[in-house]
Short mmCIF file of C-alpha atoms in Angstrom, two decimals:
data_model
loop_
_atom_site.label_atom_id
_atom_site.label_comp_id
_atom_site.label_asym_id
_atom_site.label_seq_id
_atom_site.Cartn_x
_atom_site.Cartn_y
_atom_site.Cartn_z
CA MET A 221 10.62 15.11 -66.02
CA ASP A 222 12.75 12.98 -68.39
CA ILE A 223 11.43 12.16 -71.93
CA PRO A 224 13.04 10.05 -73.65
CA HIS A 225 10.69 9.80 -76.58
CA ILE A 226 10.38 12.68 -79.85
CA PRO A 227 6.52 12.03 -80.77
CA VAL A 228 7.06 12.09 -84.33
CA LEU A 229 4.13 14.47 -87.05
CA TYR A 230 3.54 16.03 -84.07
CA GLN A 231 2.37 19.31 -84.82
CA GLU A 232 -0.08 18.67 -87.90
CA THR A 233 -1.26 16.03 -84.90
CA LEU A 234 -1.85 18.53 -83.24
CA GLU A 235 -3.76 20.37 -85.79
CA ALA A 236 -6.29 17.93 -87.06
CA PHE A 237 -7.57 18.58 -83.18
CA LYS A 238 -8.07 22.41 -82.38
CA ASP A 239 -11.65 23.43 -83.28
CA ILE A 240 -12.52 20.07 -80.98
CA ASN A 241 -13.94 21.48 -77.99
CA ASP A 242 -15.64 19.31 -76.04
CA GLY A 243 -16.22 15.48 -75.35
CA TYR A 244 -13.71 13.30 -75.20
CA ILE A 245 -10.32 12.76 -76.87
CA ILE A 246 -8.95 8.84 -77.01
CA ASP A 247 -5.45 8.00 -77.19
CA CYS A 248 -5.30 4.88 -78.79
CA THR A 249 -1.70 4.51 -78.64
CA THR A 250 -0.45 6.85 -75.43
CA GLY A 251 2.97 5.67 -74.92
CA PHE A 252 4.97 7.79 -73.46
CA ALA A 253 1.73 11.20 -74.19
CA GLY A 254 3.47 12.71 -76.35
CA HIS A 255 1.07 13.20 -77.92
CA SER A 256 -0.91 13.46 -75.17
CA SER A 257 0.62 16.21 -73.55
CA GLY A 258 0.15 18.50 -76.44
CA LEU A 259 -3.61 17.60 -77.00
CA ILE A 260 -4.00 18.14 -73.21
CA LEU A 261 -2.42 21.71 -73.47
CA GLN A 262 -4.01 22.11 -76.40
CA ASN A 263 -7.43 21.02 -76.35
CA LYS A 264 -8.05 22.51 -73.01
CA ASN A 265 -12.02 21.67 -72.27
CA ILE A 266 -11.52 18.23 -73.49
CA LYS A 267 -10.69 15.03 -71.30
CA LEU A 268 -8.62 12.55 -72.24
CA ILE A 269 -9.05 8.62 -72.71
CA CYS A 270 -4.82 7.01 -72.46
CA ASN A 271 -4.72 3.81 -73.33
CA ASP A 272 -1.69 0.96 -73.22
CA GLN A 273 -1.16 -2.43 -73.06
CA ASP A 274 2.29 -1.52 -71.63
CA ASP A 275 2.62 -1.74 -68.69
CA GLU A 276 5.62 0.98 -68.83
CA ALA A 277 4.03 2.78 -70.80
CA LEU A 278 0.77 3.76 -68.56
CA ALA A 279 2.85 4.63 -65.73
CA PHE A 280 5.67 7.06 -67.44
CA SER A 281 2.78 7.94 -68.65
CA LYS A 282 0.49 8.93 -65.26
CA ASN A 283 3.54 10.51 -63.83
CA ARG A 284 4.11 12.99 -67.32
CA LEU A 285 0.08 14.13 -66.89
CA LYS A 286 -0.60 13.47 -63.06
CA GLU A 287 -1.28 17.35 -62.82
CA PHE A 288 -4.30 16.84 -65.27
CA GLU A 289 -5.56 14.03 -63.28
CA ASN A 290 -8.89 15.12 -63.81
CA ARG A 291 -9.53 15.23 -66.83
CA VAL A 292 -7.64 12.00 -68.35
CA THR A 293 -8.35 8.34 -68.11
CA PHE A 294 -6.20 5.44 -68.15
CA ASN A 295 -6.69 2.04 -70.05
CA LYS A 296 -4.84 -0.81 -69.73
CA GLY A 297 -5.39 -3.31 -72.76
CA ASN A 298 -5.14 -2.83 -76.39
CA PHE A 299 -6.31 -0.76 -78.20
CA GLU A 300 -8.33 -2.79 -80.88
CA HIS A 301 -10.69 -2.84 -77.61
CA VAL A 302 -10.68 1.07 -76.55
CA ILE A 303 -13.33 1.67 -78.41
CA GLU A 304 -15.97 -0.81 -77.07
CA LYS A 305 -15.33 0.65 -73.76
CA PHE A 306 -15.01 3.77 -74.33
CA LYS A 307 -18.70 3.73 -76.82
CA ASP A 308 -21.31 5.48 -74.85
CA TYR A 309 -18.24 8.60 -73.79
CA GLU A 310 -18.82 12.11 -75.53
CA ILE A 311 -16.24 10.88 -78.20
CA ARG A 312 -14.82 13.76 -80.01
CA GLY A 313 -11.24 12.56 -81.65
CA VAL A 314 -9.86 9.12 -81.92
CA LEU A 315 -6.30 9.02 -82.75
CA ALA A 316 -3.86 6.10 -83.48
CA ASP A 317 0.19 6.05 -83.55
CA ILE A 318 0.59 2.30 -84.45
CA GLY A 319 4.50 2.03 -85.12
CA VAL A 320 6.43 0.29 -82.03
CA SER A 321 7.10 2.98 -78.89
CA SER A 322 10.30 4.93 -78.34
CA LEU A 323 10.14 2.44 -74.93
CA GLN A 324 9.92 -0.95 -77.17
CA LEU A 325 13.20 -0.50 -79.56
CA ASP A 326 15.40 1.02 -76.92
CA LYS A 327 15.02 -1.16 -73.96
CA LEU A 328 17.21 -3.83 -75.23
CA GLN A 329 15.14 -5.32 -72.85
CA ARG A 330 11.82 -6.22 -74.81
CA GLY A 331 13.21 -7.72 -77.44
CA PHE A 332 12.85 -5.46 -81.06
CA GLY A 333 16.95 -4.09 -82.05
CA PHE A 334 18.79 -5.53 -83.16
CA GLU A 335 21.55 -6.15 -80.39
CA SER A 336 18.79 -7.04 -77.84
CA GLU A 337 20.14 -10.41 -76.20
CA THR A 338 16.40 -11.50 -76.24
CA LEU A 339 14.03 -11.94 -77.99
CA ASP A 340 10.53 -11.22 -76.85
CA MET A 341 9.00 -8.06 -79.37
CA ARG A 342 5.65 -8.48 -77.04
CA MET A 343 4.19 -5.34 -77.13
CA ASP A 344 2.35 -6.55 -74.28
CA GLN A 345 4.03 -8.94 -72.30
CA THR A 346 1.42 -11.08 -70.55
CA LYS A 347 0.67 -12.36 -73.84
CA LEU A 348 2.52 -15.82 -74.36
CA LEU A 349 4.03 -15.75 -77.59
CA ASP A 350 6.35 -13.77 -77.92
CA ALA A 351 9.02 -13.81 -80.71
CA SER A 352 11.34 -17.17 -79.19
CA VAL A 353 7.86 -19.17 -80.43
CA VAL A 354 7.76 -17.57 -83.67
CA VAL A 355 11.74 -17.83 -85.17
CA ASN A 356 12.16 -22.02 -82.83
CA ASN A 357 9.12 -23.39 -83.31
CA TYR A 358 6.73 -22.27 -86.76
CA SER A 359 7.36 -24.50 -89.75
CA GLN A 360 9.88 -23.34 -92.71
CA VAL A 361 6.60 -22.51 -94.43
CA GLU A 362 4.78 -20.89 -91.70
CA LEU A 363 7.78 -18.51 -91.30
CA GLU A 364 7.89 -18.37 -95.26
CA LYS A 365 3.84 -17.04 -94.76
CA ILE A 366 4.92 -13.95 -92.66
CA PHE A 367 7.62 -13.29 -94.23
CA LYS A 368 6.19 -13.00 -97.15
CA GLU A 369 3.10 -11.59 -96.34
CA TYR A 370 3.90 -9.41 -92.89
CA GLY A 371 7.40 -8.26 -94.16
CA GLU A 372 7.40 -8.84 -97.95
CA VAL A 373 10.69 -9.33 -98.00
CA ARG A 374 11.78 -10.59 -101.62
CA GLU A 375 13.94 -13.55 -100.39
CA TYR A 376 11.30 -15.04 -97.63
CA LYS A 377 12.20 -18.73 -98.62
CA LYS A 378 15.58 -17.90 -98.12
CA VAL A 379 15.29 -15.99 -95.06
CA ALA A 380 13.37 -18.75 -93.39
CA SER A 381 15.71 -21.47 -94.17
CA LEU A 382 17.87 -19.97 -92.30
CA ILE A 383 16.55 -19.82 -89.76
CA VAL A 384 15.35 -23.31 -90.15
CA ASN A 385 18.61 -24.55 -91.20
CA ASN A 386 20.69 -22.29 -87.80
CA ARG A 387 18.29 -23.50 -84.95
CA PRO A 388 17.28 -21.85 -81.84
CA PHE A 389 18.19 -18.63 -81.53
CA HIS A 390 18.47 -16.97 -78.13
CA SER A 391 18.36 -13.71 -78.85
CA ALA A 392 17.86 -10.67 -80.83
CA LYS A 393 21.18 -10.17 -82.43
CA GLN A 394 21.82 -13.54 -83.09
CA LEU A 395 18.80 -13.45 -85.60
CA ALA A 396 20.21 -9.86 -86.85
CA GLU A 397 23.52 -10.88 -86.95
CA LEU A 398 22.95 -14.71 -89.50
CA LEU A 399 20.94 -12.07 -91.34
CA SER A 400 23.69 -9.37 -91.79
CA LYS A 401 26.44 -12.33 -92.84
CA LYS A 402 23.78 -14.39 -95.21
CA MET A 403 21.42 -11.70 -96.56
CA HIS A 404 21.87 -9.17 -99.85
CA LYS A 405 22.75 -5.35 -97.88
CA GLY A 406 20.52 -3.08 -99.04
CA LYS A 407 19.61 0.46 -97.98
CA ILE A 408 18.52 -1.05 -95.12
CA HIS A 409 19.57 -4.22 -92.14
CA PRO A 410 18.49 -7.00 -93.76
CA ALA A 411 16.91 -7.47 -90.85
CA THR A 412 14.80 -4.65 -90.58
CA LEU A 413 12.23 -6.75 -92.61
CA PRO A 414 11.86 -10.18 -91.43
CA PHE A 415 12.23 -8.42 -87.77
CA GLN A 416 8.64 -6.59 -89.27
CA ALA A 417 6.84 -9.49 -89.77
CA ILE A 418 7.81 -11.32 -86.68
CA ARG A 419 6.81 -8.57 -84.87
CA ILE A 420 3.52 -8.33 -86.35
CA GLU A 421 3.38 -11.82 -86.00
CA VAL A 422 3.88 -11.99 -82.66
CA ASN A 423 1.42 -9.41 -81.83
CA ASP A 424 -1.60 -9.52 -84.75
CA GLU A 425 -0.64 -6.15 -85.66
CA LEU A 426 -2.87 -6.76 -88.66
CA GLY A 427 -5.95 -8.07 -88.09
CA VAL A 428 -6.21 -5.69 -84.51
CA LEU A 429 -5.62 -2.51 -85.88
CA THR A 430 -8.41 -3.92 -89.26
CA ARG A 431 -10.34 -5.03 -85.24
CA LEU A 432 -10.12 -1.50 -84.10
CA PHE A 433 -11.55 0.18 -87.40
CA ASP A 434 -14.58 -2.46 -87.03
CA SER A 435 -15.21 -1.30 -83.90
CA ILE A 436 -14.92 2.41 -85.27
CA GLU A 437 -17.41 2.05 -87.43
CA ASN A 438 -19.97 0.24 -85.41
CA ALA A 439 -19.48 2.73 -82.49
CA ASN A 440 -21.75 5.57 -85.22
CA LEU A 441 -19.42 8.32 -83.47
CA LYS A 442 -20.92 11.75 -84.32
CA ASN A 443 -18.81 14.83 -84.97
CA CYS A 444 -15.65 13.26 -84.56
CA ILE A 445 -12.19 13.23 -86.24
CA VAL A 446 -9.74 10.02 -86.05
CA ALA A 447 -6.64 9.59 -87.27
CA ILE A 448 -3.68 7.32 -87.97
CA ILE A 449 -0.35 7.62 -87.66
CA SER A 450 0.97 4.26 -89.52
CA PHE A 451 4.84 2.93 -90.45
CA HIS A 452 4.99 0.60 -93.53
CA SER A 453 2.41 0.15 -95.99
CA LEU A 454 0.48 -3.21 -94.77
CA GLU A 455 -0.77 -0.68 -92.36
CA ASP A 456 -1.17 1.94 -94.41
CA ARG A 457 -2.50 0.47 -96.92
CA ILE A 458 -5.92 -0.61 -94.48
CA VAL A 459 -5.95 2.94 -92.81
CA LYS A 460 -6.60 4.58 -96.96
CA ASN A 461 -8.99 1.26 -97.43
CA TYR A 462 -10.97 2.16 -94.26
CA PHE A 463 -10.97 5.44 -95.01
CA LYS A 464 -12.12 5.19 -98.78
CA LYS A 465 -15.29 2.91 -97.71
CA TRP A 466 -16.55 5.11 -94.52
CA SER A 467 -16.50 8.12 -97.53
CA LYS A 468 -19.19 6.59 -100.29
CA SER A 469 -22.19 7.59 -100.77
CA CYS A 470 -23.61 5.07 -102.53
CA ILE A 471 -22.68 1.48 -102.04
CA CYS A 472 -24.14 0.11 -104.98
CA PRO A 473 -22.58 -3.06 -107.27
CA SER A 474 -20.02 -1.59 -109.95
CA GLU A 475 -21.93 -3.02 -112.80
CA ALA A 476 -24.88 -1.28 -111.63
CA LEU A 477 -26.19 1.16 -114.61
CA ARG A 478 -27.49 3.62 -111.80
CA CYS A 479 -27.88 4.10 -108.31
CA THR A 480 -30.53 2.20 -106.08
CA CYS A 481 -28.96 2.82 -102.62
CA GLY A 482 -30.06 6.33 -101.78
CA ASN A 483 -26.76 7.61 -102.66
CA ASN A 484 -26.32 9.04 -99.05
CA HIS A 485 -24.25 6.35 -97.18
CA ALA A 486 -21.14 8.05 -96.30
CA LEU A 487 -20.50 8.42 -92.30
CA GLY A 488 -17.90 11.36 -93.38
CA LYS A 489 -15.37 12.68 -95.01
CA ILE A 490 -11.72 12.77 -95.88
CA ILE A 491 -9.54 14.83 -94.64
CA THR A 492 -6.50 13.95 -96.18
CA LYS A 493 -6.41 13.09 -99.67
CA LYS A 494 -2.76 12.72 -99.66
CA PRO A 495 -0.70 11.55 -96.16
CA ILE A 496 0.93 14.34 -94.70
CA THR A 497 4.58 12.55 -94.44
CA PRO A 498 7.25 14.53 -92.37
CA THR A 499 9.46 16.84 -93.32
CA LYS A 500 12.82 16.49 -93.94
CA GLU A 501 14.13 18.74 -90.85
CA GLU A 502 11.87 16.62 -88.59
CA ILE A 503 13.68 13.27 -90.74
CA LYS A 504 16.89 14.54 -89.14
CA THR A 505 15.95 15.20 -85.50
CA ASN A 506 14.18 12.08 -85.59
CA PRO A 507 14.79 9.55 -88.00
CA ARG A 508 12.54 7.25 -86.86
CA SER A 509 9.38 9.23 -88.45
CA ARG A 510 11.18 9.18 -91.84
CA SER A 511 7.83 6.50 -92.52
CA SER A 512 5.62 8.25 -91.50
CA LYS A 513 2.23 8.68 -93.01
CA LEU A 514 -0.44 10.75 -91.32
CA ARG A 515 -4.52 10.37 -92.33
CA ILE A 516 -7.81 12.38 -90.91
CA PHE A 517 -11.28 10.77 -91.45
CA LYS A 518 -14.53 13.52 -90.14
CA PHE A 519 -17.54 11.48 -89.00
CA ASP A 520 -20.52 13.80 -89.95
#
């Protein structure tokens, strides 16, 4: 079987779950089942719940994992809902690799890449909002907001102005070429961060991630490993803040002179004081891994 994807931080992710001997591990973002295939082989007694919102990814993964069909449950949906749906299962692990999948990046018709002749960027193609709507219909003020907040684009006003004054755009390639021509060229392509911002807006990525963490918190998980792979600072900040919140034993206001809350509110402990990042060797073989960060938390 031709596997068109290299999962990031593969060995490090398997290591995070190596001591789980029973129950279910939920792979919130199965993609091509890169991590899932490793987990099902490594952890002989566990079962998997493989979730993805992309029909093409699920079809591929079902085929890849067909020999383990008695141990794998597939679920179509956004990962913000998967914990709630399976909360009554014996969940011992939660994995979320929250980057854009190789399937989406590599297939030009999905509209994520700089050379794409479409302008789409939907992870779930049943949704109505796509990149074409954002680029061609959002006001300049709305575009400035998403470029500033979701792309952390320094010249966010200039990018928004360029788009408004040169639309309509019919392809990602057309937009990337304009930004390449008009914006300052640094270490990365001038369209990289604007494209990130548009993609986050289209898929509500930060909102979805926040709701995933809320659902994990509300599920009252016990003896469970949560491992999250993020790819940019906005995602990583959300992961870090939730892990910090979950590990806090005292929840008294910072101005309190003494603890009155009981000092027993920690849900578990942070396993990774600093995020795990890819080795130079991994970055060399898989350049897309360069910005990835893995953080791990264990619920008691």
